Tab-separated table of C-alpha atoms and ligand atoms in Angstrom:
chain	number	residue	atom	x	y	z
A	251	MET	CA	59.241	11.324	-4.244
A	252	LYS	CA	56.649	13.980	-5.039
A	253	TYR	CA	53.098	13.459	-3.929
A	254	ALA	CA	49.881	15.234	-5.172
A	255	LEU	CA	47.384	16.853	-2.825
A	256	HIS	CA	44.773	14.379	-1.728
A	257	GLN	CA	46.697	11.341	-3.042
A	258	SER	CA	46.373	8.304	-0.757
A	259	ILE	CA	49.494	6.604	0.435
A	260	PHE	CA	49.542	3.106	1.694
A	261	THR	CA	52.461	2.749	4.157
A	262	ASP	CA	54.148	-0.279	5.626
A	263	ALA	CA	54.734	1.560	8.905
A	264	PRO	CA	51.527	1.645	10.973
A	265	CYS	CA	50.291	4.888	12.401
A	266	LYS	CA	51.913	5.728	15.702
A	267	LEU	CA	48.495	6.348	17.180
A	268	CYS	CA	45.914	4.044	15.630
A	269	ALA	CA	48.048	1.546	13.698
A	270	ALA	CA	46.154	2.126	10.433
A	271	HIS	CA	48.097	2.144	7.188
A	272	THR	CA	46.438	4.623	4.928
A	273	LEU	CA	47.502	8.230	4.740
A	274	VAL	CA	46.057	11.170	2.672
A	275	VAL	CA	48.364	13.965	1.455
A	276	ILE	CA	47.084	17.273	2.736
A	277	GLY	CA	50.012	19.510	2.095
A	278	THR	CA	52.839	19.518	-0.512
A	279	HIS	CA	54.676	22.691	0.843
A	280	GLY	CA	55.603	24.245	4.063
A	281	ARG	CA	56.232	27.718	4.943
A	282	ARG	CA	58.383	29.847	2.488
A	283	ARG	CA	57.008	27.584	-0.231
A	284	ARG	CA	59.587	24.982	0.609
A	285	PRO	CA	58.581	21.443	-0.437
A	286	LEU	CA	57.056	19.447	2.450
A	287	THR	CA	54.726	16.522	2.286
A	288	THR	CA	52.244	16.485	5.019
A	289	THR	CA	49.677	13.535	5.577
A	290	ILE	CA	46.801	12.817	7.712
A	291	CYS	CA	45.960	9.303	8.959
A	292	ARG	CA	42.566	7.858	7.746
A	293	GLY	CA	42.105	5.948	10.896
A	294	CYS	CA	42.600	8.781	13.462
A	295	GLY	CA	43.354	12.209	11.921
A	296	LEU	CA	47.002	12.337	13.234
A	297	ILE	CA	48.746	14.663	10.848
A	298	HIS	CA	52.491	14.538	10.391
A	299	SER	CA	55.301	15.238	7.935
A	300	TYR	CA	55.908	12.370	5.472
A	301	PRO	CA	58.109	10.603	5.765
A	302	ILE	CA	58.637	11.310	9.437
A	303	PRO	CA	62.127	12.857	9.578
A	304	ARG	CA	64.872	10.661	11.182
A	305	LYS	CA	66.099	11.742	14.453
A	306	GLU	CA	69.505	12.879	12.905
A	307	GLU	CA	67.694	14.954	10.309
A	308	LEU	CA	65.676	16.720	12.996
A	309	ASP	CA	68.699	17.355	15.095
A	310	ALA	CA	70.497	18.874	12.023
A	311	PHE	CA	67.458	21.026	11.346
A	312	TYR	CA	67.417	22.485	14.923
A	313	ALA	CA	71.237	23.003	14.739
A	314	ARG	CA	70.596	25.199	11.656
A	315	GLN	CA	67.590	26.965	13.098
A	316	TYR	CA	69.650	27.973	16.125
A	317	ARG	CA	72.429	29.092	13.731
A	318	SER	CA	74.928	28.254	16.361
A	319	ASP	CA	75.196	24.504	17.057
A	320	TYR	CA	74.011	22.941	20.156
A	321	LYS	CA	77.105	23.961	22.055
A	322	GLY	CA	77.392	27.657	21.021
A	323	THR	CA	76.655	30.472	23.463
A	324	VAL	CA	73.462	32.463	22.987
A	325	THR	CA	72.274	35.917	23.764
A	326	PRO	CA	68.460	36.170	23.259
A	327	LYS	CA	67.220	39.605	22.152
A	328	ARG	CA	65.487	41.523	24.773
A	329	LYS	CA	62.235	41.601	22.800
A	330	HIS	CA	62.126	37.823	22.744
A	331	ILE	CA	62.695	37.684	26.492
A	332	LEU	CA	59.839	40.080	26.843
A	333	ARG	CA	57.640	38.039	24.482
A	334	TYR	CA	58.495	34.727	26.294
A	335	SER	CA	57.972	36.356	29.654
A	336	ARG	CA	54.501	37.227	28.686
A	337	VAL	CA	53.846	33.712	27.539
A	338	ALA	CA	55.271	32.507	30.801
A	339	VAL	CA	52.886	34.693	32.860
A	340	ARG	CA	49.864	33.121	31.027
A	341	ARG	CA	51.288	29.550	31.545
A	342	LEU	CA	51.890	30.232	35.233
A	343	ASP	CA	48.356	31.665	35.698
A	344	ARG	CA	46.849	28.517	34.188
A	345	LEU	CA	49.195	26.245	36.262
A	346	LEU	CA	48.356	27.756	39.582
A	347	GLN	CA	44.813	26.875	38.955
A	348	PHE	CA	45.821	23.208	38.957
A	349	ALA	CA	48.805	22.999	41.225
A	350	PRO	CA	49.840	24.681	44.492
A	351	ALA	CA	53.187	26.406	44.512
A	352	GLY	CA	55.976	24.639	46.200
A	353	GLN	CA	55.687	21.405	44.240
A	354	LYS	CA	58.736	19.986	42.245
A	355	LEU	CA	58.355	20.958	38.755
A	356	LEU	CA	60.273	20.172	35.408
A	357	ASP	CA	59.860	22.309	32.279
A	358	VAL	CA	60.678	20.212	29.338
A	359	GLY	CA	62.257	22.188	26.390
A	360	SER	CA	62.968	25.149	28.723
A	361	GLY	CA	64.689	27.254	26.156
A	362	SER	CA	66.111	30.483	27.506
A	363	GLY	CA	64.470	29.854	30.820
A	364	GLU	CA	61.809	32.600	31.431
A	365	PHE	CA	59.219	30.141	32.404
A	366	VAL	CA	61.361	28.101	34.935
A	367	TYR	CA	62.593	31.377	36.455
A	368	MET	CA	59.037	32.693	36.836
A	369	ALA	CA	57.817	29.362	38.272
A	370	SER	CA	60.659	29.587	40.893
A	371	LEU	CA	59.558	33.097	41.709
A	372	ALA	CA	56.007	31.841	42.258
A	373	GLY	CA	57.421	29.375	44.798
A	374	PHE	CA	57.718	26.122	42.747
A	375	ASP	CA	60.937	24.010	43.114
A	376	ALA	CA	61.443	24.383	39.391
A	377	GLN	CA	64.037	23.006	37.080
A	378	GLY	CA	64.525	22.978	33.223
A	379	LEU	CA	65.369	20.262	30.695
A	380	GLU	CA	66.844	21.698	27.624
A	381	PRO	CA	69.117	19.995	24.903
A	382	HIS	CA	70.846	23.135	23.725
A	383	ALA	CA	73.940	23.835	25.877
A	384	GLY	CA	74.005	27.558	25.176
A	385	TYR	CA	70.241	28.088	26.263
A	386	SER	CA	70.892	25.881	29.346
A	387	GLU	CA	73.923	27.959	30.301
A	388	TYR	CA	72.104	31.176	29.659
A	389	THR	CA	69.308	30.056	32.039
A	390	ARG	CA	71.692	29.121	34.721
A	391	THR	CA	73.819	32.245	34.623
A	392	ILE	CA	71.173	34.827	33.930
A	393	PHE	CA	68.347	33.511	35.916
A	394	GLY	CA	70.202	31.336	38.406
A	395	VAL	CA	67.807	28.408	38.061
A	396	PRO	CA	68.860	24.639	37.511
A	397	VAL	CA	68.749	23.172	34.196
A	398	ILE	CA	69.471	19.614	33.092
A	399	THR	CA	71.315	19.771	29.699
A	400	ALA	CA	70.270	16.742	27.648
A	401	PRO	CA	67.924	15.565	24.945
A	402	LEU	CA	64.854	14.136	26.627
A	403	GLU	CA	65.677	10.534	25.922
A	404	LYS	CA	69.209	10.811	27.463
A	405	ALA	CA	68.279	12.775	30.506
A	406	ASP	CA	69.421	11.030	33.760
A	407	ILE	CA	66.370	11.391	35.871
A	408	ALA	CA	65.081	8.997	38.443
A	409	GLU	CA	61.464	7.523	38.468
A	410	ASN	CA	58.731	9.427	40.424
A	411	THR	CA	60.832	12.624	40.823
A	412	TYR	CA	58.428	15.239	39.837
A	413	ASP	CA	54.884	16.578	40.937
A	414	ILE	CA	54.532	18.599	37.714
A	415	ILE	CA	55.943	18.404	34.231
A	416	THR	CA	55.313	21.103	31.710
A	417	LEU	CA	55.740	21.198	28.022
A	418	ASN	CA	54.944	24.289	25.970
A	419	HIS	CA	55.122	23.896	22.183
A	420	VAL	CA	57.467	20.938	22.453
A	421	LEU	CA	55.578	17.726	21.613
A	422	GLU	CA	54.889	18.635	17.947
A	423	HIS	CA	58.690	18.939	17.335
A	424	LEU	CA	59.631	15.505	18.565
A	425	HIS	CA	60.547	12.495	16.457
A	426	TYR	CA	58.199	10.040	18.368
A	427	PRO	CA	55.942	11.848	20.968
A	428	LEU	CA	54.484	8.746	22.542
A	429	THR	CA	58.047	7.490	23.542
A	430	SER	CA	58.911	10.860	24.841
A	431	LEU	CA	55.632	11.002	26.840
A	432	GLY	CA	56.652	7.574	28.350
A	433	TYR	CA	59.712	9.112	29.886
A	434	LEU	CA	57.680	11.891	31.248
A	435	ASN	CA	55.278	9.268	32.678
A	436	ARG	CA	58.196	7.604	34.502
A	437	TRP	CA	59.591	10.830	35.860
A	438	LEU	CA	56.196	11.975	37.320
A	439	LYS	CA	54.793	10.774	40.543
A	440	MET	CA	51.533	8.834	40.366
A	441	GLY	CA	48.693	11.411	40.261
A	442	GLY	CA	51.337	13.997	39.096
A	443	LEU	CA	50.325	16.757	36.721
A	444	LEU	CA	51.324	17.046	33.090
A	445	ALA	CA	50.673	20.463	31.569
A	446	VAL	CA	50.910	20.286	27.778
A	447	GLU	CA	50.325	22.895	25.040
A	448	VAL	CA	50.697	22.415	21.376
A	449	PRO	CA	49.248	24.441	18.374
A	450	ASP	CA	45.747	23.318	17.336
A	451	ILE	CA	45.825	22.421	13.606
A	452	GLU	CA	42.089	22.504	13.557
A	453	PHE	CA	41.712	26.018	14.587
A	454	THR	CA	44.887	27.343	12.963
A	455	ARG	CA	44.522	30.841	11.613
A	456	HIS	CA	47.240	30.363	9.023
A	457	SER	CA	46.293	30.235	5.377
A	458	ALA	CA	46.809	26.943	3.570
A	459	ALA	CA	50.154	28.130	2.361
A	460	ASN	CA	51.488	28.751	5.841
A	461	ARG	CA	49.874	26.010	7.618
A	462	PHE	CA	52.605	23.390	7.784
A	463	HIS	CA	56.014	24.045	9.293
A	464	HIS	CA	59.242	22.060	8.762
A	465	ALA	CA	59.879	22.134	12.457
A	466	HIS	CA	56.485	20.716	13.317
A	467	VAL	CA	56.722	16.956	12.683
A	468	TYR	CA	53.169	16.402	14.083
A	469	ASN	CA	50.171	18.550	14.097
A	470	PHE	CA	47.496	17.771	16.706
A	471	ASN	CA	43.960	18.647	17.332
A	472	HIS	CA	42.125	17.967	20.598
A	473	ALA	CA	41.061	14.314	19.709
A	474	THR	CA	44.564	13.129	18.616
A	475	LEU	CA	46.326	14.847	21.579
A	476	THR	CA	43.901	13.387	24.058
A	477	ALA	CA	44.338	9.962	22.507
A	478	LEU	CA	48.176	10.282	22.598
A	479	LEU	CA	48.019	11.217	26.395
A	480	ASP	CA	45.688	8.323	27.037
A	481	LYS	CA	48.215	5.808	25.528
A	482	ALA	CA	50.986	7.457	27.453
A	483	GLY	CA	49.106	6.789	30.744
A	484	PHE	CA	47.619	10.104	31.410
A	485	GLU	CA	44.031	11.121	32.112
A	486	LEU	CA	42.666	14.605	31.610
A	487	ASP	CA	42.106	16.429	34.843
A	488	ALA	CA	38.447	17.004	35.515
A	489	ARG	CA	38.937	20.647	34.589
A	490	GLY	CA	41.761	19.653	32.145
A	491	ALA	CA	40.953	21.334	28.901
A	492	VAL	CA	41.910	24.985	29.192
A	493	ALA	CA	41.781	25.097	25.406
A	494	SER	CA	41.453	22.353	22.821
A	495	THR	CA	45.183	21.623	22.728
A	496	THR	CA	46.094	23.313	26.171
A	497	LEU	CA	45.541	20.296	28.468
A	498	PHE	CA	46.234	19.393	32.083
A	499	ALA	CA	46.336	15.649	32.720
A	500	ARG	CA	47.281	13.302	35.561
A	501	LYS	CA	49.482	10.220	35.510
A	502	THR	CA	47.091	7.479	36.408
A	503	ARG	CA	49.085	4.382	35.094
A	504	ALA	CA	51.975	3.189	33.122
A	505	PRO	CA	51.928	3.827	29.314
A	506	ALA	CA	49.945	1.318	27.230
A	507	PRO	CA	51.050	1.912	23.676
A	508	GLU	CA	49.164	-1.244	22.587
A	509	ARG	CA	45.835	0.334	23.462
A	510	GLN	CA	43.559	0.355	20.387
A	511	VAL	CA	42.438	3.708	19.022
A	512	SER	CA	40.011	4.060	16.165
A	513	MET	CA	38.491	7.436	15.413
A	514	PRO	CA	38.018	7.838	11.653
A	515	GLU	CA	35.488	10.459	12.408
A	516	ASN	CA	38.285	12.718	13.575
A	517	TYR	CA	39.879	12.289	10.150
A	518	HIS	CA	36.629	13.519	8.501
A	519	ARG	CA	36.291	16.313	10.952
A	520	LEU	CA	39.807	17.661	10.218
A	521	MET	CA	39.283	17.314	6.438
A	522	VAL	CA	36.318	19.586	6.755
A	523	ALA	CA	38.137	21.962	8.925
A	524	LEU	CA	41.159	22.208	6.602
A	525	PHE	CA	39.542	22.152	3.224
A	526	ASP	CA	36.012	23.386	3.572
A	527	VAL	CA	35.713	26.424	1.346
A	528	THR	CA	33.098	28.185	3.573
A	529	ALA	CA	35.165	27.692	6.760
A	530	GLY	CA	38.114	29.229	4.902
A	531	ALA	CA	36.064	32.222	3.672
A	532	ALA	CA	35.184	32.802	7.335
A	533	ARG	CA	38.791	33.345	8.092
A	534	GLY	CA	38.743	35.957	5.120
A	535	ARG	CA	40.638	38.919	4.157
A	536	GLY	CA	39.183	41.429	6.654
A	537	SER	CA	40.474	39.429	9.713
A	538	ARG	CA	43.838	39.051	8.031
A	539	ILE	CA	44.288	42.814	7.888
A	540	LEU	CA	43.264	43.150	11.374
A	541	ARG	CA	45.677	40.506	12.557
A	542	LEU	CA	48.440	42.235	10.665
A	543	LEU	CA	47.620	45.453	12.412
A	544	ARG	CA	47.492	43.816	15.784
A	545	LYS	CA	50.902	42.185	15.069
A	546	THR	CA	52.411	45.321	13.996
A	547	ARG	CA	51.219	47.086	17.123
A	548	ARG	CA	52.521	44.250	19.327
A	549	TYR	CA	55.877	44.371	17.661
A	550	LEU	CA	56.221	48.196	18.109
A	551	LEU	CA	55.270	48.016	21.803
A	552	GLU	CA	57.578	45.174	22.286
A	553	TYR	CA	60.415	47.121	20.624
A	554	LEU	CA	59.702	50.087	22.763
A	555	GLU	CA	59.625	48.246	26.052
A	556	ALA	CA	62.536	46.029	25.073
A	557	THR	CA	64.934	48.758	24.031
A	558	ARG	CA	64.874	50.266	27.547
A	559	PRO	CA	68.218	49.155	28.983
A	560	SER	CA	67.497	46.501	31.686
A	561	HIS	CA	68.896	43.168	32.736
A	562	PRO	CA	66.963	40.193	31.280
A	563	ARG	CA	66.232	39.179	34.836
A	564	VAL	CA	64.614	42.707	35.426
A	565	ILE	CA	62.413	42.147	32.452
A	566	VAL	CA	61.118	38.800	33.538
A	567	GLU	CA	60.627	40.065	37.258
A	568	ARG	CA	58.665	42.996	36.066
A	569	GLU	CA	56.336	40.820	33.853
A	570	PHE	CA	55.959	38.364	36.816
A	571	ARG	CA	54.918	41.175	39.128
A	572	ARG	CA	52.489	42.577	36.650
A	573	GLY	CA	51.010	39.172	35.973
A	574	ARG	CA	50.587	38.400	39.608
A	575	ALA	CA	49.025	41.800	40.247
A	576	GLY	CA	46.632	41.177	37.437
A	577	ALA	CA	45.766	37.785	38.811
A	578	ALA	CA	45.094	38.956	42.263
B	640	ZN	ZN1	46.176	6.964	12.858
């Protein structure tokens, strides 16, 4: 069914966050102009693809994205290893402000493993969880760090196992993030640290045409992400908001999915952020050109650095040393 922009939809399925039933269409296409209906909940501002894709559809989508299926071997490009290493340096810097090295850490959605390896270099007892067999195997053989190969909901992990669980750009891809966070709650010790980062839809720098992504089932802002964590039994650490949607939270209790949430003001706030013409103009053309230049420069530098022949482990170790030297 085709929906029009700003059309209201009354749905039988209650909102996963606030249990309201009214959605408003805020997007009809995703990237590359492919049709994709995106809605916002009137009761809380939670944004998601509509209808929420079934788990099997999501799995099929990722299988296509990865080109090889979940079993195929993978060889990440050096420029990607370099890029992920630099992301890992920033994640590690932030984490070390909240947790001492030496603790037991699980990185959920560990991908090709740069962060898990870097965390182990920093002294954490680090392990990955990754559904893709090829990426898991790559992480084990190239970086020599342990990875559990399983989808989150099928991972065989005992209660109270970890001091720290990290998720970087994972939650927005999941079929039902509250259920997934429930698993993480069980695997964490009481008082354990959850480090979560998702893109912030409120401060997205993408133009309206590129705002919504087929791979992102959910789009959060600070309010919806915090409310979700609260339901899942996590409380923001006192210094917990590094950025609006880069959060550090502690397990303080079991999940309470029945907790009532009502924040219609967040719906209004997001509608202004997404559709206010003046706000859009401020993101204007000038900054777009500047962004393009920066991006081109970054790609060029990455290309130059990454074409020098070196083992992937050498790339990660070099970025780690640079990062730690910079932090000292
Ligand atoms: Zn809602």
